[in-house]
Tab-separated table of C-alpha atoms in Angstrom:
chain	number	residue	atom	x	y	z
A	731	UNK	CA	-20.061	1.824	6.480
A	732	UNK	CA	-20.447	4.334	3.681
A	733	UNK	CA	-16.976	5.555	3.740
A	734	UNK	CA	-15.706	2.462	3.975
A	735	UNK	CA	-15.407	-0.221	0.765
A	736	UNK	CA	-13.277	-3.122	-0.403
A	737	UNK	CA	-13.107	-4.417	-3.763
A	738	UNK	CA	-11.130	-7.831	-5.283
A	739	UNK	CA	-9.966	-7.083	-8.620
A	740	UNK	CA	-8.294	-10.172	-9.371
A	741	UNK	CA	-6.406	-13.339	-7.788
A	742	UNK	CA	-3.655	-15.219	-8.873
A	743	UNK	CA	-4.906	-18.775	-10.493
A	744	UNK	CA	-1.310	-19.703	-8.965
A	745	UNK	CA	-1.824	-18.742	-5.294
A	746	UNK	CA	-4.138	-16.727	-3.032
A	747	UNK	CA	-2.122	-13.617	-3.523
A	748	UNK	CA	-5.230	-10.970	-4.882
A	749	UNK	CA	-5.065	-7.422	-6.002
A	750	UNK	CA	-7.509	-4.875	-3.819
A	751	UNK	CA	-8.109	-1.392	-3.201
A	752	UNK	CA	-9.263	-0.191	0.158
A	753	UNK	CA	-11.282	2.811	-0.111
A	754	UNK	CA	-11.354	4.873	2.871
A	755	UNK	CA	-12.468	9.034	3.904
A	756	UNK	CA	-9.305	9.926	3.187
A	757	UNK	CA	-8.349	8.244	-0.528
A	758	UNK	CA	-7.710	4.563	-1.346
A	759	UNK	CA	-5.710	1.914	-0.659
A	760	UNK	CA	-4.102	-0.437	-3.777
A	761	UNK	CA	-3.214	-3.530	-1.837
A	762	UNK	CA	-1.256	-5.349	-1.071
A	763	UNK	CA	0.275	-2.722	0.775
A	764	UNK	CA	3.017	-1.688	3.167
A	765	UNK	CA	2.050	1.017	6.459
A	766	UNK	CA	5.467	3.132	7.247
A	767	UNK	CA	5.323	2.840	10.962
A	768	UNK	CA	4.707	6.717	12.094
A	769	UNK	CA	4.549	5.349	15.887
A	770	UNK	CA	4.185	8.646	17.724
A	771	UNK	CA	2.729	11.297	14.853
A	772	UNK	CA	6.042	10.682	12.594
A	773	UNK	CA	8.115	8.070	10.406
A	774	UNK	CA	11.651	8.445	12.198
A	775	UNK	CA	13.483	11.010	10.391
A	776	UNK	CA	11.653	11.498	7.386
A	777	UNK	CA	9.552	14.596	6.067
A	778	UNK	CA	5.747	14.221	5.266
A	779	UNK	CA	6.887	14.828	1.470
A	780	UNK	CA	9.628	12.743	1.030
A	781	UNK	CA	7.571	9.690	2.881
A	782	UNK	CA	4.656	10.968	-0.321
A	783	UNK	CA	7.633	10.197	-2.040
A	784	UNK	CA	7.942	6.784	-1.525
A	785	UNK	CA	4.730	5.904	-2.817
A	786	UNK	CA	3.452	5.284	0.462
A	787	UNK	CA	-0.273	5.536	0.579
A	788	UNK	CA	-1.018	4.558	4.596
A	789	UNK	CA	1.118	4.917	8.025
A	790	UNK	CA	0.454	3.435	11.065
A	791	UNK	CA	0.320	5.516	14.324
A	792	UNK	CA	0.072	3.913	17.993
A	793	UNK	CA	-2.540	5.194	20.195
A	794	UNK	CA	-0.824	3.795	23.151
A	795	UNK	CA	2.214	6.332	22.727
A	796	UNK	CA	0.034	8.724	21.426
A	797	UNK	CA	-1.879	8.477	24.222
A	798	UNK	CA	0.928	8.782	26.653
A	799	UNK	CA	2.619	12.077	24.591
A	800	UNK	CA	1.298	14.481	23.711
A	801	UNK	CA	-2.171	12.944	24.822
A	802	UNK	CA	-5.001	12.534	22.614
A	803	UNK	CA	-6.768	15.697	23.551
A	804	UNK	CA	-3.902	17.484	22.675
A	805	UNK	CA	-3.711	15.872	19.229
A	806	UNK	CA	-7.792	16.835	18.817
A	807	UNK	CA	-6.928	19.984	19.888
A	808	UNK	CA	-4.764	20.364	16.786
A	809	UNK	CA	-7.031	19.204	14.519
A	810	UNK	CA	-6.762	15.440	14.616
A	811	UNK	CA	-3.709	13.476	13.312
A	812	UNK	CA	-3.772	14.120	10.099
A	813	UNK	CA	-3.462	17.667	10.501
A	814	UNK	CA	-1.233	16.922	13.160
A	815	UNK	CA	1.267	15.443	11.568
A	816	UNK	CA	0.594	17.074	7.856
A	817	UNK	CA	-0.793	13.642	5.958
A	818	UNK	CA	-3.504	13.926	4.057
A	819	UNK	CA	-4.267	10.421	3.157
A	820	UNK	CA	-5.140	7.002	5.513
A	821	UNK	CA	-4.155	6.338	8.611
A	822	UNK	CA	-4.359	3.259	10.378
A	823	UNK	CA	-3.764	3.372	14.498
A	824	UNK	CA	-2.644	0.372	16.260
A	825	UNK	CA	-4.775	-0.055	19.913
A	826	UNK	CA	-1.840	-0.640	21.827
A	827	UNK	CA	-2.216	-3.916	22.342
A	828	UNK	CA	1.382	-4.567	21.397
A	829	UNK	CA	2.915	-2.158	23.421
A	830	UNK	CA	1.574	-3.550	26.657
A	831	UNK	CA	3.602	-6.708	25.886
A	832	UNK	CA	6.501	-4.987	24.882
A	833	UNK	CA	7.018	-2.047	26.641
A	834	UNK	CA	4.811	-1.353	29.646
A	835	UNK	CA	6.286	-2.135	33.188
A	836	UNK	CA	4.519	-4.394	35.551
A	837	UNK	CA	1.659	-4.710	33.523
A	838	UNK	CA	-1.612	-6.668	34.819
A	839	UNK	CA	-4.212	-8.067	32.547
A	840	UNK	CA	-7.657	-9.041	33.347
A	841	UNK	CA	-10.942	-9.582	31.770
A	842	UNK	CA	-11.184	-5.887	31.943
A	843	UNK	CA	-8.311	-4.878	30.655
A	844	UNK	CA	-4.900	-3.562	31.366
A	845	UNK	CA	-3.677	-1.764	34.083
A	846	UNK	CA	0.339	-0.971	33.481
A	847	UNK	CA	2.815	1.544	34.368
A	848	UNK	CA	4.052	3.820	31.597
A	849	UNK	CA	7.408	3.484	30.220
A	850	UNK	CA	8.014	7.216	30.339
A	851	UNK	CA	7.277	8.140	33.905
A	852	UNK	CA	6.074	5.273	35.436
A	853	UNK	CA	2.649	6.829	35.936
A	854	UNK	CA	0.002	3.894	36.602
A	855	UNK	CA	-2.224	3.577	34.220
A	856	UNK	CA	-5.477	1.723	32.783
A	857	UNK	CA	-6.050	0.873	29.256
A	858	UNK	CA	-9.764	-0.492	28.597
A	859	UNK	CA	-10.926	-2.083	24.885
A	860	UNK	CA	-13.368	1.544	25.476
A	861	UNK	CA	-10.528	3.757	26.471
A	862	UNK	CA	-8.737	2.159	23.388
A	863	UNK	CA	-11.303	3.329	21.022
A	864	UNK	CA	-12.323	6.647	22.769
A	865	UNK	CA	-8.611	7.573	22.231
A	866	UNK	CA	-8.520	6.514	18.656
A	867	UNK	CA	-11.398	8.327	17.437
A	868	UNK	CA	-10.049	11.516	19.052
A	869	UNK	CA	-6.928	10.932	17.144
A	870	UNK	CA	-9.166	10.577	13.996
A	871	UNK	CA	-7.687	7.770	12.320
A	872	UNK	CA	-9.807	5.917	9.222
A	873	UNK	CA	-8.990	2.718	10.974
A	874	UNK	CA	-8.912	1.590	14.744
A	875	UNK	CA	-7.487	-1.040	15.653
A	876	UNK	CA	-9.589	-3.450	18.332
A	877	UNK	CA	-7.456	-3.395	21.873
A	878	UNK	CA	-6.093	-7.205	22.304
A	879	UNK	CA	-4.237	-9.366	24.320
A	880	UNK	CA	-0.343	-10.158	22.749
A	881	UNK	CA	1.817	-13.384	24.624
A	882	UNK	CA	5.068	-14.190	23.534
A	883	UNK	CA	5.634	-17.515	21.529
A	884	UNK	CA	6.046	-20.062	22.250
A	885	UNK	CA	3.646	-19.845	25.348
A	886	UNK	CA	1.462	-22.763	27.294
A	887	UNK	CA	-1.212	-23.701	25.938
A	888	UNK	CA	-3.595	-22.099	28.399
A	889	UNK	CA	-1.680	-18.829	28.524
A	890	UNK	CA	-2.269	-18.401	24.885
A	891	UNK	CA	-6.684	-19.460	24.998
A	892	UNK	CA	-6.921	-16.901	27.675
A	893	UNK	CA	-5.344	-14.326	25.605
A	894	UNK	CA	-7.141	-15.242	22.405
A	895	UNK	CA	-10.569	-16.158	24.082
A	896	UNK	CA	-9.908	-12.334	26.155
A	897	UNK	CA	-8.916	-10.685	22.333
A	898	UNK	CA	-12.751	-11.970	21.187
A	899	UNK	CA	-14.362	-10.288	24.558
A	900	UNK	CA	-12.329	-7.016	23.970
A	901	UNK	CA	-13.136	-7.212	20.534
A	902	UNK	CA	-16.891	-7.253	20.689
A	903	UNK	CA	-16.802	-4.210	23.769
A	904	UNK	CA	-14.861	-2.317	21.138
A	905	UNK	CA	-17.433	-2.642	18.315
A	906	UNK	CA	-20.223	-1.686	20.875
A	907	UNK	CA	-17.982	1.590	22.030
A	908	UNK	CA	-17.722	2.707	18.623
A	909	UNK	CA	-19.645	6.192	17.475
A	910	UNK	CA	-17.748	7.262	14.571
A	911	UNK	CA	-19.083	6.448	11.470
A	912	UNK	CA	-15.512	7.518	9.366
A	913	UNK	CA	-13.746	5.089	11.170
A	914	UNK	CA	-13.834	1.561	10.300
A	915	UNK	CA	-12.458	-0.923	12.939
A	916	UNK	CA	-10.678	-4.050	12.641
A	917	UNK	CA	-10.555	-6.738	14.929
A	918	UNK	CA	-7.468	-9.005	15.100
A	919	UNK	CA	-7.183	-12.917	15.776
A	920	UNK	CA	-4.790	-14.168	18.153
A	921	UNK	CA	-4.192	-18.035	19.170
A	922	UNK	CA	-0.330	-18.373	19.174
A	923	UNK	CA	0.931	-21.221	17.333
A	924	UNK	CA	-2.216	-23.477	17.432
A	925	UNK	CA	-4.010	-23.795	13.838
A	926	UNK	CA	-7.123	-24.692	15.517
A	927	UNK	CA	-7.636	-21.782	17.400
A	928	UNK	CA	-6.386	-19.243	15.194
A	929	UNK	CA	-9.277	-20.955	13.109
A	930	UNK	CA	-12.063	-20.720	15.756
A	931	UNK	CA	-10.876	-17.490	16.827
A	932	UNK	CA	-11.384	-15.987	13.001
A	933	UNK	CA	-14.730	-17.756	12.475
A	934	UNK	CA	-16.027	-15.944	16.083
A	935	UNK	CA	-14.490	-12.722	14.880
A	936	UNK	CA	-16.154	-13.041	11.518
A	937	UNK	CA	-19.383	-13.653	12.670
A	938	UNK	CA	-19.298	-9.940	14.711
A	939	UNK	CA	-18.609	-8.301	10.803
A	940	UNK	CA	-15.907	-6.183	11.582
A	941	UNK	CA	-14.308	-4.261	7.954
A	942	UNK	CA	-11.613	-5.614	8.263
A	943	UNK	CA	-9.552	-8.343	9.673
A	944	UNK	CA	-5.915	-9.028	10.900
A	945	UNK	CA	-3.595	-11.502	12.143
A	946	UNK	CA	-2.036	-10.293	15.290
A	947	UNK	CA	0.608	-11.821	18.002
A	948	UNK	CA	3.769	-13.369	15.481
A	949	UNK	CA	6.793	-12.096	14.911
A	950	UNK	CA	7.112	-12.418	18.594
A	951	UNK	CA	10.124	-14.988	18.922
A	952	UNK	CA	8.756	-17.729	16.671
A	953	UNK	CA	10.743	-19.242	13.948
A	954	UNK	CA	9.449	-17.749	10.156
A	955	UNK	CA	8.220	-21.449	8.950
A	956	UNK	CA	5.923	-21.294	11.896
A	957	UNK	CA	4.487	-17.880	11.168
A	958	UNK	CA	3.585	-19.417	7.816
A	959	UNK	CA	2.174	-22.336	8.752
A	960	UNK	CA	-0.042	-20.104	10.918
A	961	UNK	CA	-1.068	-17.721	8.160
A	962	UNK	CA	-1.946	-20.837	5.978
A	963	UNK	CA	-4.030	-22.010	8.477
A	964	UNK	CA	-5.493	-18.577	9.691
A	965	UNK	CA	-6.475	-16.945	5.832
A	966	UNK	CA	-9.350	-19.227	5.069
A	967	UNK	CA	-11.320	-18.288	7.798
A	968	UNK	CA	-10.825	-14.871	7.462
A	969	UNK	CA	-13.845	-13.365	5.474
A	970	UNK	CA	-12.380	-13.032	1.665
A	971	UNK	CA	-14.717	-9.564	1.070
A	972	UNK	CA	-12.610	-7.847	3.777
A	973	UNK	CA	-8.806	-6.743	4.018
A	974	UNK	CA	-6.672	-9.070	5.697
A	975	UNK	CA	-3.649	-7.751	7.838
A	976	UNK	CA	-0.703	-8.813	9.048
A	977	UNK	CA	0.520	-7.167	11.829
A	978	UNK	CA	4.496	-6.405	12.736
A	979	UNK	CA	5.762	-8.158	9.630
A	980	UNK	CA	8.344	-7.879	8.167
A	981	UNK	CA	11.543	-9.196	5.632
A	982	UNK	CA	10.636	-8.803	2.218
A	983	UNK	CA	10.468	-11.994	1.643
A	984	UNK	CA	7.922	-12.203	4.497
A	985	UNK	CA	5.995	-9.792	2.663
A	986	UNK	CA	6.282	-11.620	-0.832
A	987	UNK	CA	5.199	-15.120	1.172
A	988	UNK	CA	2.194	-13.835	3.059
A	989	UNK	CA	1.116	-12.209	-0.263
A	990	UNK	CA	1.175	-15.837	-1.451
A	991	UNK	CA	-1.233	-16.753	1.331
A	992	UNK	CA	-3.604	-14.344	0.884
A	993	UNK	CA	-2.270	-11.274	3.148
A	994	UNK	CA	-3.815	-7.772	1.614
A	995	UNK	CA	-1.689	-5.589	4.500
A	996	UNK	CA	1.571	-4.865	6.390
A	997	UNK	CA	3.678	-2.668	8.803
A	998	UNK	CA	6.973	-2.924	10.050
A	999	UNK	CA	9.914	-0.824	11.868
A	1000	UNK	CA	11.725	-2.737	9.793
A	1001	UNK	CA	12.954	-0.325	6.957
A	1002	UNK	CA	13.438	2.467	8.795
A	1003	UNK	CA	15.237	1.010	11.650
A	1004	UNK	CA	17.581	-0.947	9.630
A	1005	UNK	CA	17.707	2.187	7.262
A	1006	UNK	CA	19.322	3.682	10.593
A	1007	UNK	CA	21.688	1.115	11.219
A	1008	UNK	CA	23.162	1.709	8.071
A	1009	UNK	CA	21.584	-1.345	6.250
A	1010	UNK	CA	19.771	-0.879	2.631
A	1011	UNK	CA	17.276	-3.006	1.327
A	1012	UNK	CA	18.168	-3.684	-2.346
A	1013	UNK	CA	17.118	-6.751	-5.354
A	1014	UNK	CA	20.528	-8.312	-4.591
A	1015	UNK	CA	20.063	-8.727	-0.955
A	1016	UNK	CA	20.718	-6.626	2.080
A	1017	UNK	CA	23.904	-3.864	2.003
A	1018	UNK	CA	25.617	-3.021	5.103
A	1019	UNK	CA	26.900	0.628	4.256
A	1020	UNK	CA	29.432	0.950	6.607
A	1021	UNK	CA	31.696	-2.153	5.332
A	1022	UNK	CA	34.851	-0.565	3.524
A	1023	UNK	CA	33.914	-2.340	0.046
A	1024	UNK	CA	32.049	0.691	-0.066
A	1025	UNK	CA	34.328	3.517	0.249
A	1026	UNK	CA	35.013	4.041	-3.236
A	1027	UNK	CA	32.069	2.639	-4.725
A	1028	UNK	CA	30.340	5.381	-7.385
A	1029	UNK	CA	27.322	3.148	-8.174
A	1030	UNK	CA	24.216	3.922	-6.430
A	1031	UNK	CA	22.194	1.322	-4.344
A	1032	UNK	CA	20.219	0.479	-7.324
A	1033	UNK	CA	20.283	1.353	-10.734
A	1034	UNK	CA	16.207	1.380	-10.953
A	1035	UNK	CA	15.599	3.407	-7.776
A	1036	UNK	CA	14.088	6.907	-8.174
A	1037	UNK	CA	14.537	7.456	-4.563
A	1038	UNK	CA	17.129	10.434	-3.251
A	1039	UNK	CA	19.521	7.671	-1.996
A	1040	UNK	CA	19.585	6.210	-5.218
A	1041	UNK	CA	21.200	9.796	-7.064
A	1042	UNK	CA	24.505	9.070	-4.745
A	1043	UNK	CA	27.013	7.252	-4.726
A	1044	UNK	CA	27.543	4.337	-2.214
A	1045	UNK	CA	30.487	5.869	-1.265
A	1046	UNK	CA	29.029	8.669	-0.445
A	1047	UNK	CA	26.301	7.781	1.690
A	1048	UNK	CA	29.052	5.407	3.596
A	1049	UNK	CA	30.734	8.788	4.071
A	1050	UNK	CA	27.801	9.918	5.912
A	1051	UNK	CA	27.349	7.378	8.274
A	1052	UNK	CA	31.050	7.213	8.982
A	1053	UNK	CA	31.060	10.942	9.791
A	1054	UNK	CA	27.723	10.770	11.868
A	1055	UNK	CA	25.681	12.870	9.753
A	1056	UNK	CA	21.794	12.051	9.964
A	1057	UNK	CA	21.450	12.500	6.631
A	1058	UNK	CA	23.020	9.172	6.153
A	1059	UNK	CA	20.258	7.706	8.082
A	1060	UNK	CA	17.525	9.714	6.589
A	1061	UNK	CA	18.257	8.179	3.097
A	1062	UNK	CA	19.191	4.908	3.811
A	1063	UNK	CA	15.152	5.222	5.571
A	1064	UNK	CA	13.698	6.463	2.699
A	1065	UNK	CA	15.368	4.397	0.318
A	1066	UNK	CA	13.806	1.627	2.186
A	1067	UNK	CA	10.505	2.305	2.512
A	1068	UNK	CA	10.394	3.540	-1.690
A	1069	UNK	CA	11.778	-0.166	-1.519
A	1070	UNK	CA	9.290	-1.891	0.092
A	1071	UNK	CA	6.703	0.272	-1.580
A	1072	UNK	CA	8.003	-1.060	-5.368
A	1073	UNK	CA	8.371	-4.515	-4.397
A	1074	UNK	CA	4.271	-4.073	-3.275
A	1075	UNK	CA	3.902	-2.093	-6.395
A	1076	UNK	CA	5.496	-4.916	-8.428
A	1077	UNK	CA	4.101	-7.739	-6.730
A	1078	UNK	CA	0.412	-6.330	-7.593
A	1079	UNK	CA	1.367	-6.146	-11.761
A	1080	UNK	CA	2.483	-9.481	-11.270
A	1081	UNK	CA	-0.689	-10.824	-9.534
A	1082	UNK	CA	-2.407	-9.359	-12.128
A	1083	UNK	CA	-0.759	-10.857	-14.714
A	1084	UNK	CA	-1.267	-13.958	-13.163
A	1085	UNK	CA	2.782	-14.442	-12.613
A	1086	UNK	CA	2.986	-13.636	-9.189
A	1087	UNK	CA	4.608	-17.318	-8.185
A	1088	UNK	CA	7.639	-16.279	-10.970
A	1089	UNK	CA	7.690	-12.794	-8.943
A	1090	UNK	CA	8.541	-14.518	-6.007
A	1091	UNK	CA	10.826	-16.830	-6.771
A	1092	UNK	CA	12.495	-14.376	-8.749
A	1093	UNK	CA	13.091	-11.837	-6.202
A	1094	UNK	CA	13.661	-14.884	-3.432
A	1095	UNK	CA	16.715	-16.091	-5.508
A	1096	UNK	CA	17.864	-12.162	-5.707
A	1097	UNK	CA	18.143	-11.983	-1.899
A	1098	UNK	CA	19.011	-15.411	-1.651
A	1099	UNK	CA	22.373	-15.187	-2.929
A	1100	UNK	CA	23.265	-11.841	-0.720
A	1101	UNK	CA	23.352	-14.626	1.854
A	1102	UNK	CA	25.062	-17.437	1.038
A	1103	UNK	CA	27.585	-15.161	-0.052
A	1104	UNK	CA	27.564	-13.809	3.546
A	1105	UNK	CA	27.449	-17.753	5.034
A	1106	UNK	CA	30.339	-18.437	2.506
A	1107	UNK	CA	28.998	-20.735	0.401
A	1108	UNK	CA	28.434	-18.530	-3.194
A	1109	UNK	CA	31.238	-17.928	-4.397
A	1110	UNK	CA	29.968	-15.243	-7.297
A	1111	UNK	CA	30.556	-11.550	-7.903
A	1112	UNK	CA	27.300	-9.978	-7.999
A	1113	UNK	CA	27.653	-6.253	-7.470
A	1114	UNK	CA	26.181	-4.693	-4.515
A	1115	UNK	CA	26.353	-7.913	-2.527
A	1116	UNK	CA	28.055	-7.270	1.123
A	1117	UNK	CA	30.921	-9.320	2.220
């Protein structure tokens, strides 16, 4: 696809962790890279120029809510979603596929597709790997995803080959539906917890030559060593001139450990939910704004930050929360997602400079110690860390 590329600049001798840029019709990509989830047309809470701020470069939308409001005609109407929602660079849409496992009522799945209720209304309602697409490219997004089938883990064994075996079906009726040519699709392998079919499933994906690839279905209830184990297993298969994505996920040090493996691409809630709950992201481990060690505290977050968060004072955005103003929530988000967006940043000057495996450990021990302190068992006096 002409408006489509992917380029390799370099791996780490260390790892598989590789530095990439994604070049799509609306600007590139440097991976690896972190989507903000914009789920229905917006990241919760923040303003399209503050989320430039971050240093984000792609969101995520979700045709499946998109679908359900405003409707993707409406969005067309308006000029696509970029214009819709005022960004002007990529944006990736998730097919839904998640959404009928996790939020869809009395949802029924067949070789077909799905036929569900909607969570809103409970209008019934049919979602196709066609429809999928046709709703996508009337959003406009530079990447669709492919419409597949998500089972919670752990699952029987045959519950999980139907799903995967159905994901490969869906997959190849979405590449025939497709008739926009500034849209690249990717398809996504499923296969639960089973490193032989994750393996088969990539190698019968790769063969259809989608642009792109991703690892779909964890994060779903299964313990983080096991979601490893499965990317380890999953990555070689994957084609290596193509972006690899992991979808849903997650911690930082998710992030920094799928790098590891070979993982070009993430989303996640994450940030911004947490962000809400009062919870900041920060080199020292996680800090729960609304504990009273903060009150008086005049140090920001972090020192290094150049996010709006970062030019208050802990106290003061514990104030906000305390007082329920949403603007305590707002920068806690931001602050976040400029977090996750540095660490990414970071983590690509360090694969570079072939010290990527120092990175990680480096920022592993950082968080690390945020929570033994909180199990009790480090005993030091780090500042920022939450008691």
């Amino acid at each position: 696809m002409s408006h489509f590329s992917f380029q390799v600049h370099h791996v780490d001798p260390g790892s598989a962790a590789r530095v990439s840029t994604f070049q799509t019709p609306h600007g590139p990509v440097d991976m690896p890279a972190f989507m903000p989830v914009g789920t229905v047309g917006t990241v919760k809470g923040i303003e399209i120029g503050s989320l430039r701020g971050t240093g984000a470069q792609m969101v995520l939308g979700n045709t499946y809510h998109l679908a359900l409001r405003p409707g993707e005609q409406v969005v067309k109407s308006l000029g696509g979603l970029h214009r819709f929602m005022g960004w002007n660079g990529p944006i990736l849409t998730d097919s839904g596929g998640f959404q009928l496992f996790s939020l869809a009522k009395m949802t029924r799945v067949t070789d077909q597709g799905a036929e569900f209720r909607s969570h809103i209304d409970g209008r019934l309602l049919e979602l196709s790997p066609e429809r999928a697409i046709q709703i996508q490219e009337d959003l406009g997004s530079d990447v669709a995803m492919v419409l597949d089938h998500v089972v919670a883990l752990p699952n029987d064994s045959q519950t999980v080959r139907d799903a995967a075996r159905r994901s490969v079906v869906w997959a190849r009726r979405c590449r025939q539906a497709a008739t926009r040519e500034d849209q690249a699709q990717f398809a996504i392998i499923q296969g639960g917890l089973d490193e032989s079919l994750r393996v088969e499933m990539a190698q019968q994906l790769a063969e259809l030559a989608f642009p792109g690839y991703a690892i779909g279905g964890l994060s779903v209830g299964e313990e983080p060593a096991e979601m490893l184990r499965i990317i380890e297993a999953t990555v070689p298969a994957m084609p290596s001139d193509r972006p690899r994505y992991l979808m849903g996920v997650g911690r930082p040090e998710d992030l920094l450990e799928a790098v590891g493996r070979g993982i070009d691409l993430f989303d996640c809630v994450m940030p911004t939910r947490n962000g809400r709950n009062s919870m900041a992201f920060t080199d020292q481990g996680k800090m729960r704004l609304r504990n009273a060690q903060y009150e008086r505290d005049q140090r920001p977050l972090e020192e290094c930050c150049p996010c709006p968060a970062c030019q208050r004072s802990r106290g003061y955005i514990r104030h906000l929360f305390m007082a329920g103003e949403m603007l305590g929530p707002i920068l806690l988000s931001i602050h976040n997602i400029t977090y996750y967006q540095r660490l990414l940043a970071d983590a690509r000057h360090a694969i570079a400079a072939d010290r990527f495996d120092a990175f990680r450990r480096e920022k592993l021990s950082g968080w690390q110690q945020e929570e033994l302190k909180v199990s009790g068992t480090f005993s030091g006096s780090a500042p920022g860390l939450d008691g």
